PDB file of C-alpha atoms in Angstrom:
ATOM      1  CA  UNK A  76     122.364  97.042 108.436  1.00  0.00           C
ATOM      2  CA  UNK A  77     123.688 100.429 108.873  1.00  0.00           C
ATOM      3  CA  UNK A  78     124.965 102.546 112.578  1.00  0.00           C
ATOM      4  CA  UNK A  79     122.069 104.673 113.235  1.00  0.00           C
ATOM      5  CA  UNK A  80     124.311 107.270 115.529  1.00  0.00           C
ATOM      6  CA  UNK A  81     127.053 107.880 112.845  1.00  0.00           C
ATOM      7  CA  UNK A  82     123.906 107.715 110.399  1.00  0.00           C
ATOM      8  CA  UNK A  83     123.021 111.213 112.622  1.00  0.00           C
ATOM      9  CA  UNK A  84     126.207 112.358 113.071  1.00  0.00           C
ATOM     10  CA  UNK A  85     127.396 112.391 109.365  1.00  0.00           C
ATOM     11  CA  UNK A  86     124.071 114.324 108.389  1.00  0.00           C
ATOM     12  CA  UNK A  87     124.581 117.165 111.082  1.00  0.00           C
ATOM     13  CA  UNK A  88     128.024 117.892 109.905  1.00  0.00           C
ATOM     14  CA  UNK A  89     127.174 118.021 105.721  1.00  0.00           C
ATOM     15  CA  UNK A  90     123.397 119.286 106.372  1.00  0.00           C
ATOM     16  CA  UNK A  91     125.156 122.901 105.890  1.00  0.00           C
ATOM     17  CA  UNK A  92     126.968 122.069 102.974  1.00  0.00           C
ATOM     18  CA  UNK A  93     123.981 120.674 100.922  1.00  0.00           C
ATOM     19  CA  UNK A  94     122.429 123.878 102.131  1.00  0.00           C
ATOM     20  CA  UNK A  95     124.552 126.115 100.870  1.00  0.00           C
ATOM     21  CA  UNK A  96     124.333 124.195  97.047  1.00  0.00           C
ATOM     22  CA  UNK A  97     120.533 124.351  97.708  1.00  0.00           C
ATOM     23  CA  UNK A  98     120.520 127.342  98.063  1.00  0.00           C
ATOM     24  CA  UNK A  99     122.817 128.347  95.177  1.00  0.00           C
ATOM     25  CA  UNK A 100     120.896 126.094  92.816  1.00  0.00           C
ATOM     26  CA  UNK A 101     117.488 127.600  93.573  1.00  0.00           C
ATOM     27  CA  UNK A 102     119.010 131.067  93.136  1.00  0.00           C
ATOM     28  CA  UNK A 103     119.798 129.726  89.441  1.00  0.00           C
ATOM     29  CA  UNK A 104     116.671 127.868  89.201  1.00  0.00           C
ATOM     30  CA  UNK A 105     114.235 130.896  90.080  1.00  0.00           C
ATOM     31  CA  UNK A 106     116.266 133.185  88.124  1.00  0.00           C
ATOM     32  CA  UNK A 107     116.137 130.984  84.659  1.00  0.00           C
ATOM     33  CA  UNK A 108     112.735 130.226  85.148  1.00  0.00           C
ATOM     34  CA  UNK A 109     111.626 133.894  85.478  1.00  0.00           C
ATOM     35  CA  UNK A 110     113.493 134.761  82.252  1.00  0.00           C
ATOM     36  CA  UNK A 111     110.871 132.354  80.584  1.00  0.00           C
ATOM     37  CA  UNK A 112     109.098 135.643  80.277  1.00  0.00           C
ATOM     38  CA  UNK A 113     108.700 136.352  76.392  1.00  0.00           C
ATOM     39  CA  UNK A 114     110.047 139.619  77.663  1.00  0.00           C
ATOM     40  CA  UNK A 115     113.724 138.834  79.137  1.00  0.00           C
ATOM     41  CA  UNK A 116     113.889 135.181  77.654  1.00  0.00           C
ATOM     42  CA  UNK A 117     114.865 137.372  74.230  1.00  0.00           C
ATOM     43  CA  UNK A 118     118.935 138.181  76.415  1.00  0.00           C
ATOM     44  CA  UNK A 119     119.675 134.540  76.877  1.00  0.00           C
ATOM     45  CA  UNK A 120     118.820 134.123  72.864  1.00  0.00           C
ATOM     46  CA  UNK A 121     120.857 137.351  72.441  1.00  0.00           C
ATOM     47  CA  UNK A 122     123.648 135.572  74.366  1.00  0.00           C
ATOM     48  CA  UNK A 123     123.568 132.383  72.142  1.00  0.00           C
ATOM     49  CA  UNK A 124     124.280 134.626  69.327  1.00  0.00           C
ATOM     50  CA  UNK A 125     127.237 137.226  70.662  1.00  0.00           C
ATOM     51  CA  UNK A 126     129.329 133.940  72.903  1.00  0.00           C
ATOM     52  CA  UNK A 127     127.918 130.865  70.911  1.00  0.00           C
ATOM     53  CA  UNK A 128     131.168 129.125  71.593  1.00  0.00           C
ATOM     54  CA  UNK A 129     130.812 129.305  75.679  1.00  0.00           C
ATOM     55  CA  UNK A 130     126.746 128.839  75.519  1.00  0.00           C
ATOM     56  CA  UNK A 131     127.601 125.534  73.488  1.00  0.00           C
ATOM     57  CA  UNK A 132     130.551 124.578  75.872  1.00  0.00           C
ATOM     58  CA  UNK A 133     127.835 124.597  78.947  1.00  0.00           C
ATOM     59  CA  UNK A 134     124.742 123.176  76.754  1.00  0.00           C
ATOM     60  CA  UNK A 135     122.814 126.243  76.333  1.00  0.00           C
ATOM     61  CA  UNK A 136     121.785 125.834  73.329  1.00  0.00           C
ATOM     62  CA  UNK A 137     118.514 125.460  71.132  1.00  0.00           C
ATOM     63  CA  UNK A 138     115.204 126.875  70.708  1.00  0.00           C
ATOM     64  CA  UNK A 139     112.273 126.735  73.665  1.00  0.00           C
ATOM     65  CA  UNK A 140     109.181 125.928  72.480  1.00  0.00           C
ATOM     66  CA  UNK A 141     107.572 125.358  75.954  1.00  0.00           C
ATOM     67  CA  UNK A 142     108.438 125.835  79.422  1.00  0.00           C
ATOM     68  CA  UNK A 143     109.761 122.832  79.454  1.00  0.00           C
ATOM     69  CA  UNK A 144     112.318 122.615  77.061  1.00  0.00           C
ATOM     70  CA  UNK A 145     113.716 125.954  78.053  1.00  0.00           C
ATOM     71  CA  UNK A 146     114.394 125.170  81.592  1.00  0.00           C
ATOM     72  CA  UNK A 147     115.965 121.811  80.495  1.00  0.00           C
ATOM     73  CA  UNK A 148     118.216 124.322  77.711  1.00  0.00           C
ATOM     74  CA  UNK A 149     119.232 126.644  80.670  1.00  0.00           C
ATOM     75  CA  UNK A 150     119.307 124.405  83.499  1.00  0.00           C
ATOM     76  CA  UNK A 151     120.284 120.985  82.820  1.00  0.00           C
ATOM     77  CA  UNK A 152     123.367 121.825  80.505  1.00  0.00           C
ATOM     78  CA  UNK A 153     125.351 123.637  83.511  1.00  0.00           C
ATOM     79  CA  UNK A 154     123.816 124.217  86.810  1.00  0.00           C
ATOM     80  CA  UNK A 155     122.152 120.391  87.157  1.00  0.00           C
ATOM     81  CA  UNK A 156     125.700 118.982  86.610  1.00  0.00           C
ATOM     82  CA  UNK A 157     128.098 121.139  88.300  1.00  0.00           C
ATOM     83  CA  UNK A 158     126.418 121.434  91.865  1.00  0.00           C
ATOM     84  CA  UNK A 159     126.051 118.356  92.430  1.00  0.00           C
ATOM     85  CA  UNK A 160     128.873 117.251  91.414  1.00  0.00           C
ATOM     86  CA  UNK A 161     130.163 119.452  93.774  1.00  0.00           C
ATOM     87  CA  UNK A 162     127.773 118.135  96.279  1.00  0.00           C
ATOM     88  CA  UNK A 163     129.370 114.402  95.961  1.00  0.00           C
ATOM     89  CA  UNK A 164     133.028 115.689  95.646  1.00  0.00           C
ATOM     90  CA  UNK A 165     132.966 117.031  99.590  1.00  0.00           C
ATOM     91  CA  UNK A 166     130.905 114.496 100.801  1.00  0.00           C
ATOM     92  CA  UNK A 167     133.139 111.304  99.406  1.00  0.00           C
ATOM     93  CA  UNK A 168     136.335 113.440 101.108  1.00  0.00           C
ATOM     94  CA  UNK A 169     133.476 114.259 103.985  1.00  0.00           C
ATOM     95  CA  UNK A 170     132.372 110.794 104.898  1.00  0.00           C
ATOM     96  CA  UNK A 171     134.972 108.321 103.138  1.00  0.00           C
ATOM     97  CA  UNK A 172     138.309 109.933 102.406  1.00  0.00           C
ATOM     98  CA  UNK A 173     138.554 112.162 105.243  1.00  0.00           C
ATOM     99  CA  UNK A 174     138.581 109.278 107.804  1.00  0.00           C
ATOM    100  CA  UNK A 175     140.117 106.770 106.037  1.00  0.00           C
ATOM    101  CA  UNK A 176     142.848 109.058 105.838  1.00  0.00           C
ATOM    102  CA  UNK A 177     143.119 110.891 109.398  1.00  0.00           C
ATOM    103  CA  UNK A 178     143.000 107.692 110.679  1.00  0.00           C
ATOM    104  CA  UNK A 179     139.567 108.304 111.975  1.00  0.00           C
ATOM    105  CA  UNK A 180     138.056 105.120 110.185  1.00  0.00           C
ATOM    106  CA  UNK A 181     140.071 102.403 112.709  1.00  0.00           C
ATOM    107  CA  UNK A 182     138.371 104.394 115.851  1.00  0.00           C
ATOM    108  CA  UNK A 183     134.858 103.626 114.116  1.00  0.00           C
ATOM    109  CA  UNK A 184     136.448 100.003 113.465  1.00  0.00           C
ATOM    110  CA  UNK A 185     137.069  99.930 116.945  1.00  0.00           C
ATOM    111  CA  UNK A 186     133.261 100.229 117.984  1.00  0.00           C
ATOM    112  CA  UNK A 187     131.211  96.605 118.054  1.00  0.00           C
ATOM    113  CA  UNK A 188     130.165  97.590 114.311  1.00  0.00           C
ATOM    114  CA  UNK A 189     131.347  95.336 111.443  1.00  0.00           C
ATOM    115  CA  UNK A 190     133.717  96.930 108.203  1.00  0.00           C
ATOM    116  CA  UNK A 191     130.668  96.636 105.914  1.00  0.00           C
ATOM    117  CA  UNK A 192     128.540  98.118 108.976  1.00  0.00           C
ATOM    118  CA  UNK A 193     130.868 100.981 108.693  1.00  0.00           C
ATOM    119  CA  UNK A 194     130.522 101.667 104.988  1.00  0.00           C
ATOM    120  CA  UNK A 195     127.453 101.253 104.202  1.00  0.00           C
ATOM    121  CA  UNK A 196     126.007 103.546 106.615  1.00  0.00           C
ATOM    122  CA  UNK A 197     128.947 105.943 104.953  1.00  0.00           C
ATOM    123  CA  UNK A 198     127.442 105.279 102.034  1.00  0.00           C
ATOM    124  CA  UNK A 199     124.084 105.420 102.619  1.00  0.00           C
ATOM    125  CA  UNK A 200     124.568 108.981 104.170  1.00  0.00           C
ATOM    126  CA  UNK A 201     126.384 110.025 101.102  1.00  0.00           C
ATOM    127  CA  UNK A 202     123.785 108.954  98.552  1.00  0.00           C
ATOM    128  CA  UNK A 203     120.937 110.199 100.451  1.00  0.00           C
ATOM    129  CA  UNK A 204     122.769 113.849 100.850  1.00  0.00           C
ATOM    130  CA  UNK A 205     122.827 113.506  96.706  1.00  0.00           C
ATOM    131  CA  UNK A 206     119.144 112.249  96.379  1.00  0.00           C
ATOM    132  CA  UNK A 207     117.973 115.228  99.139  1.00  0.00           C
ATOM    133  CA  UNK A 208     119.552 117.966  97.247  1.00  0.00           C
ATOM    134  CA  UNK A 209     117.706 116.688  93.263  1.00  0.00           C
ATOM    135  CA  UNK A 210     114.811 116.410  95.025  1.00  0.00           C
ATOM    136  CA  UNK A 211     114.924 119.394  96.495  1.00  0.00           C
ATOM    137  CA  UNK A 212     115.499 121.126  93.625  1.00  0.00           C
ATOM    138  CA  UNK A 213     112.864 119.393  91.780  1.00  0.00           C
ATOM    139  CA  UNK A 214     110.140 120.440  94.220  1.00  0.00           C
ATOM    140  CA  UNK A 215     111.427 124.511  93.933  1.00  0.00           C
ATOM    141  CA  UNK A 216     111.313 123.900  90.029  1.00  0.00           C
ATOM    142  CA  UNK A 217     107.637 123.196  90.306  1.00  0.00           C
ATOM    143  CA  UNK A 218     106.878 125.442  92.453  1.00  0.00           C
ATOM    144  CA  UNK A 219     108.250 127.924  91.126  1.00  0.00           C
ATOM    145  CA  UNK A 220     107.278 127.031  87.841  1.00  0.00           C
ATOM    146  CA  UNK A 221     103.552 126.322  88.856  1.00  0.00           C
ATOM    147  CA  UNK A 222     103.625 129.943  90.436  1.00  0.00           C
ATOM    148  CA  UNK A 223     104.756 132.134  87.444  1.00  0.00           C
ATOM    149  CA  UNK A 224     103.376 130.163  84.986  1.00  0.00           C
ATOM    150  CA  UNK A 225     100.237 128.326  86.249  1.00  0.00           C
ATOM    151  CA  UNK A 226      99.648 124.930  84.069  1.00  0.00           C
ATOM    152  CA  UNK A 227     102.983 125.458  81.497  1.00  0.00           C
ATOM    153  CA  UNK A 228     105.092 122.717  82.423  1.00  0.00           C
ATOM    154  CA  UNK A 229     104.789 119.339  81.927  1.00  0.00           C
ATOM    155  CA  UNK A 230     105.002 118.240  85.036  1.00  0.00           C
ATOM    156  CA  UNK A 231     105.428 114.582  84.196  1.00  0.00           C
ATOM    157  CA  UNK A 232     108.077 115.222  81.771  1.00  0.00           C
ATOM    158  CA  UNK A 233     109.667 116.985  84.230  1.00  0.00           C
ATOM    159  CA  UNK A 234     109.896 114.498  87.089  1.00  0.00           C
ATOM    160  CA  UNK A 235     110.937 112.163  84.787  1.00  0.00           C
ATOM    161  CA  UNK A 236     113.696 113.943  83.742  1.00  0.00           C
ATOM    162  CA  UNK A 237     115.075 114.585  87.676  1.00  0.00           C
ATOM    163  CA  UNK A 238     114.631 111.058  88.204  1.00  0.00           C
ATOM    164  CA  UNK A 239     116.658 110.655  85.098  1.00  0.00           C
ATOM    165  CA  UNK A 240     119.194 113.098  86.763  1.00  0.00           C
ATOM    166  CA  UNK A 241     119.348 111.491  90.178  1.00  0.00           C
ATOM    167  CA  UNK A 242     120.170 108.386  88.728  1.00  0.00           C
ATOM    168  CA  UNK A 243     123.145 109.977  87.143  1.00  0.00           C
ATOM    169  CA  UNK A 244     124.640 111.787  89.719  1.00  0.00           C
ATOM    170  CA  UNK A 245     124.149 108.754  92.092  1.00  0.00           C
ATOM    171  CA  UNK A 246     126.136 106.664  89.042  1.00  0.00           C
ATOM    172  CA  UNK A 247     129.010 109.806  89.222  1.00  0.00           C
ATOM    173  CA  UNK A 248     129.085 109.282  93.066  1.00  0.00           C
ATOM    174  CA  UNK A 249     130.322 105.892  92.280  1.00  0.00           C
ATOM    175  CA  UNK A 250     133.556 107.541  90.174  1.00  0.00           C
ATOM    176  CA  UNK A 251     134.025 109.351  93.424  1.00  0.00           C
ATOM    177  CA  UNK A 252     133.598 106.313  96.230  1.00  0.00           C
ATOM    178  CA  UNK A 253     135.915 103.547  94.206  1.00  0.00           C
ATOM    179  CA  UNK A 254     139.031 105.685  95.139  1.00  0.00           C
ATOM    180  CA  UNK A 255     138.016 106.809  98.324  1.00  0.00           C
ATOM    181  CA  UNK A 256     137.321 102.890  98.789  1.00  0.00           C
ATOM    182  CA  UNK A 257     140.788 102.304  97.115  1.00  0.00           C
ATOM    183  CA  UNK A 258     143.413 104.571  98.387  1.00  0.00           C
ATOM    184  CA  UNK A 259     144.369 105.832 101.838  1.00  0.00           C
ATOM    185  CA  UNK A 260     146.048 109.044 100.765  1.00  0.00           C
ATOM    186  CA  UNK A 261     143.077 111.592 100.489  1.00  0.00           C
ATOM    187  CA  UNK A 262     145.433 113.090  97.770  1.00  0.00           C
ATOM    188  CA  UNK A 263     144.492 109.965  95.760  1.00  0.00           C
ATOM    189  CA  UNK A 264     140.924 110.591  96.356  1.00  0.00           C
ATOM    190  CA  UNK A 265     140.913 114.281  94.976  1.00  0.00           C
ATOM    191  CA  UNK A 266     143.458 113.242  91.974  1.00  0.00           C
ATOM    192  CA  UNK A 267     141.512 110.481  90.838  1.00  0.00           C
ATOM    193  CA  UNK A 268     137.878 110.242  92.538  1.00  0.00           C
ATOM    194  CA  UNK A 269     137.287 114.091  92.040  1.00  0.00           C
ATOM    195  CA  UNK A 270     139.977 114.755  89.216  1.00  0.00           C
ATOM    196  CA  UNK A 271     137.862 112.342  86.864  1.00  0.00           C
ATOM    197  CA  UNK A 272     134.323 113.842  87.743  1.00  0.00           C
ATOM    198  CA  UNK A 273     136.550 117.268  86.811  1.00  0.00           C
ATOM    199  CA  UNK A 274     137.920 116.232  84.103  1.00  0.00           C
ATOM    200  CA  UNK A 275     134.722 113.787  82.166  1.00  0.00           C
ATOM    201  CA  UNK A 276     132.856 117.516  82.646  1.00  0.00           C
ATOM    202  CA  UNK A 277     135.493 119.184  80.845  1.00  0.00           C
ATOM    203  CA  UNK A 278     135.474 116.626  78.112  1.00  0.00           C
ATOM    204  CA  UNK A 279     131.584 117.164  77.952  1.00  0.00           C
ATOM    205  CA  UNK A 280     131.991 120.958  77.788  1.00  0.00           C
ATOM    206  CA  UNK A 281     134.458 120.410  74.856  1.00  0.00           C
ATOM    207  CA  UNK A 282     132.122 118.011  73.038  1.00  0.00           C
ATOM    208  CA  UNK A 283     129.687 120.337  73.572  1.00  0.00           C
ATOM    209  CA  UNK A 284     131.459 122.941  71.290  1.00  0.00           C
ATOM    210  CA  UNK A 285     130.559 120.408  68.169  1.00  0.00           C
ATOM    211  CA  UNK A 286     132.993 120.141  65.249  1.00  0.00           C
ATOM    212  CA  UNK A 287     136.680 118.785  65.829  1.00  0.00           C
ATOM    213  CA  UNK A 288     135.935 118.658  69.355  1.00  0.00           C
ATOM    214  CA  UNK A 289     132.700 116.686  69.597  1.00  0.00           C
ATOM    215  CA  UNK A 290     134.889 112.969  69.963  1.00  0.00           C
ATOM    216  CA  UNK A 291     135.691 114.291  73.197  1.00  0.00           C
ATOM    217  CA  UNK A 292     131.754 113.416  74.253  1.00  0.00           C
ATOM    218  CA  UNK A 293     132.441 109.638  73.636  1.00  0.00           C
ATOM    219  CA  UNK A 294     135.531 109.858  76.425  1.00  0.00           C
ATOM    220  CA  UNK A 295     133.094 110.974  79.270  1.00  0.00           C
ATOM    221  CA  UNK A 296     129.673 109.018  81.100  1.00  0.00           C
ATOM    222  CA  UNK A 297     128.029 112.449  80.828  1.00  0.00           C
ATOM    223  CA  UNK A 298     127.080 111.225  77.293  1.00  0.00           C
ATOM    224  CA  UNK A 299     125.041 108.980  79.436  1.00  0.00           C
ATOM    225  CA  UNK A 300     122.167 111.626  81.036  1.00  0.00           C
ATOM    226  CA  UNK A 301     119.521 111.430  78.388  1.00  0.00           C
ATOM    227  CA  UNK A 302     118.049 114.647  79.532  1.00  0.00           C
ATOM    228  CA  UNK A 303     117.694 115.466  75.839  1.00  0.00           C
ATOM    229  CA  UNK A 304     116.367 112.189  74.980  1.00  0.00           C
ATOM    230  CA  UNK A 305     113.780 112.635  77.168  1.00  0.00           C
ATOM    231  CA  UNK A 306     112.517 115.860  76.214  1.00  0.00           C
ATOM    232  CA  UNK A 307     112.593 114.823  72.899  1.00  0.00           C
ATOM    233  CA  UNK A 308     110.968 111.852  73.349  1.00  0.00           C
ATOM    234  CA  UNK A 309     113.725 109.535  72.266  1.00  0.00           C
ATOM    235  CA  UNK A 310     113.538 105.269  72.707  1.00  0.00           C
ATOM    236  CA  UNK A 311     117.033 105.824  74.220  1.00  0.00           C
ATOM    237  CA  UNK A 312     116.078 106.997  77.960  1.00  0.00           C
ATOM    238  CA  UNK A 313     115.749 102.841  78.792  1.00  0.00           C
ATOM    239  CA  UNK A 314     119.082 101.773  77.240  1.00  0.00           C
ATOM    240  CA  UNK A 315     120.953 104.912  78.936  1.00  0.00           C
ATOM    241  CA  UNK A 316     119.228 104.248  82.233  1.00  0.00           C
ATOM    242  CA  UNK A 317     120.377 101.048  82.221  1.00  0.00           C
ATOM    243  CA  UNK A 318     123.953 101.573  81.205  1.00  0.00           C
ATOM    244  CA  UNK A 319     124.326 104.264  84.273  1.00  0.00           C
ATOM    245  CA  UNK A 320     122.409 101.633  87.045  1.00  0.00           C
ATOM    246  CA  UNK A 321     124.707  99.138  86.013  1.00  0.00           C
ATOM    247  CA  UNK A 322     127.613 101.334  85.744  1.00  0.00           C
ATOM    248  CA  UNK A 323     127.000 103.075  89.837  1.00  0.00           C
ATOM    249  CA  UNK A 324     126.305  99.067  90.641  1.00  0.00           C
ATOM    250  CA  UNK A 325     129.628  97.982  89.549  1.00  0.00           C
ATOM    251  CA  UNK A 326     131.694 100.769  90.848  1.00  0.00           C
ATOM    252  CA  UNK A 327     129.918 100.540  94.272  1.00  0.00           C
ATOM    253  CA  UNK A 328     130.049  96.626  94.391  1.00  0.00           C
ATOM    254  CA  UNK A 329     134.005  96.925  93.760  1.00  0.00           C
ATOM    255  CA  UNK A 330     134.798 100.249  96.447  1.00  0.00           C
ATOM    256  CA  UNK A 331     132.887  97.824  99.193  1.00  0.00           C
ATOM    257  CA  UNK A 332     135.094  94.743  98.005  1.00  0.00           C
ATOM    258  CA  UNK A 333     138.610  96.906  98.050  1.00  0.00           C
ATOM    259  CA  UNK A 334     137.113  98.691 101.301  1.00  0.00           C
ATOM    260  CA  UNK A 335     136.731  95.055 102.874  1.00  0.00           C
ATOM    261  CA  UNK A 336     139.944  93.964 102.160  1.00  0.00           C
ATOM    262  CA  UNK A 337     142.377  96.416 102.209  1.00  0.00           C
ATOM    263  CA  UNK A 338     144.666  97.983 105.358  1.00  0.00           C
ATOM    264  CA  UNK A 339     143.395 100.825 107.084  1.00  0.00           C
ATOM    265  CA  UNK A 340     145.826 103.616 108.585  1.00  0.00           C
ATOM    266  CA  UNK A 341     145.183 104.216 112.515  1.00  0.00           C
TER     267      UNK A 341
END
């Protein structure tokens, strides 16, 4: 039940932008991965020791034992969150906001497609451009992984741990579509919808630092990816899951019920 023409038309005009955070992402990915080498994985321990406080703040922190664990250290502390969370920033102003706001929303109202027509196909477009950029990224890791060091990851492990990431990042897009849903002001939607995903990482960061700081990780859903849990083999992956399905369910179910009901600016 979705408008296969705007379907195409909203994923030729953000096919660049997910591009460009590709491409950023796999420059970080390749990078990190090729300091795995015995010989230049000693600078990033050298840099836990001389700036512990900012390695902690963006969860680079611990000991590698495998190949594994260190690209889940270097990678999914930082670069894993903040890109796409970038990603679903510009395309819920992109897709949602954007129109609703410019008025541009009433002239798609105005076609023979239905309200929830309308949204779900923005939707839709707007959680695939999220799931097309982590897995993406997942099949460069891999590669690139598989190609330096043939047979050191745990492959597995790995893919569960993406799939573990999608489904948070597609449970953040939900903090940014509930506003967009919500208000008609795109100023709303970048205070509140993009503000929050700004400000539950900067609560994370702080946590991150440990000591009088570390309450600040039970004020954000970021305490929610159990990216450690997994690669430590922790019961809690299940109960975490389930809290950030239920979570993305909720917050989409209520932006289509506001979207449905409320007045739209033409």
């Amino acid at each position: 039940m979705i408008s296969l023409p705007l379907l195409k038309r909203n994923m030729s005009q953000t096919w660049k932008i997910l591009l460009i955070l590709l491409a950023a992402m796999t420059l970080y990915t390749t990078v990190i991965i090729y300091m795995y080498d015995p010989e230049l994985a000693h600078m990033l321990n050298d840099y836990q020791i001389a700036l512990p406080g900012i390695m902690s703040a963006v969860g680079m922190t611990g000991i590698a034992g495998n190949l594994t664990e260190f690209v889940y250290i270097y990678l999914y502390g930082f670069i894993m969150l903040v890109f796409p969370i970038i990603a679903i920033i510009i395309l819920g102003n992109k897709l949602l906001a954007h129109y609703i706001d410019s008025g541009s929303m009433g002239v798609l109202l105005a076609t023979p497609n239905s309200r929830l027509k309308i949204l779900l196909t923005q939707l839709l477009s707007m959680l695939a451009g999220i799931t097309l950029l982590i897995v993406l990224i997942t099949a460069i890791g891999v590669g690139t992984c598989e190609g330096l060091f043939p047979g050191e990851l745990d492959i597995p492990l790995f893919l569960k741990l993406n799939a573990a990431l999608l489904l948070f990042h597609l449970m953040l897009g939900g903090i940014a579509f509930l506003p967009a849903c919500i208000f008609n002001d795109s100023k709303w939607y970048f205070s509140i919808g993009a503000g929050l995903l700004v400000l539950f990482f900067l609560f994370q960061m702080l946590g991150n630092t440990g000591g009088d700081m570390e309450f600040f990780r039970y004020l954000t859903p970021f305490t929610l990816f159990p990216g450690k849990n997994i690669v430590d083999g922790d019961g809690e992956v299940l109960l975490k899951c389930l809290g950030m399905a239920g979570a993305a369910i909720v917050m989409y179910g209520c932006g289509a019920v506001c979207f449905h009901k409320k007045d739209l600016p033409l």
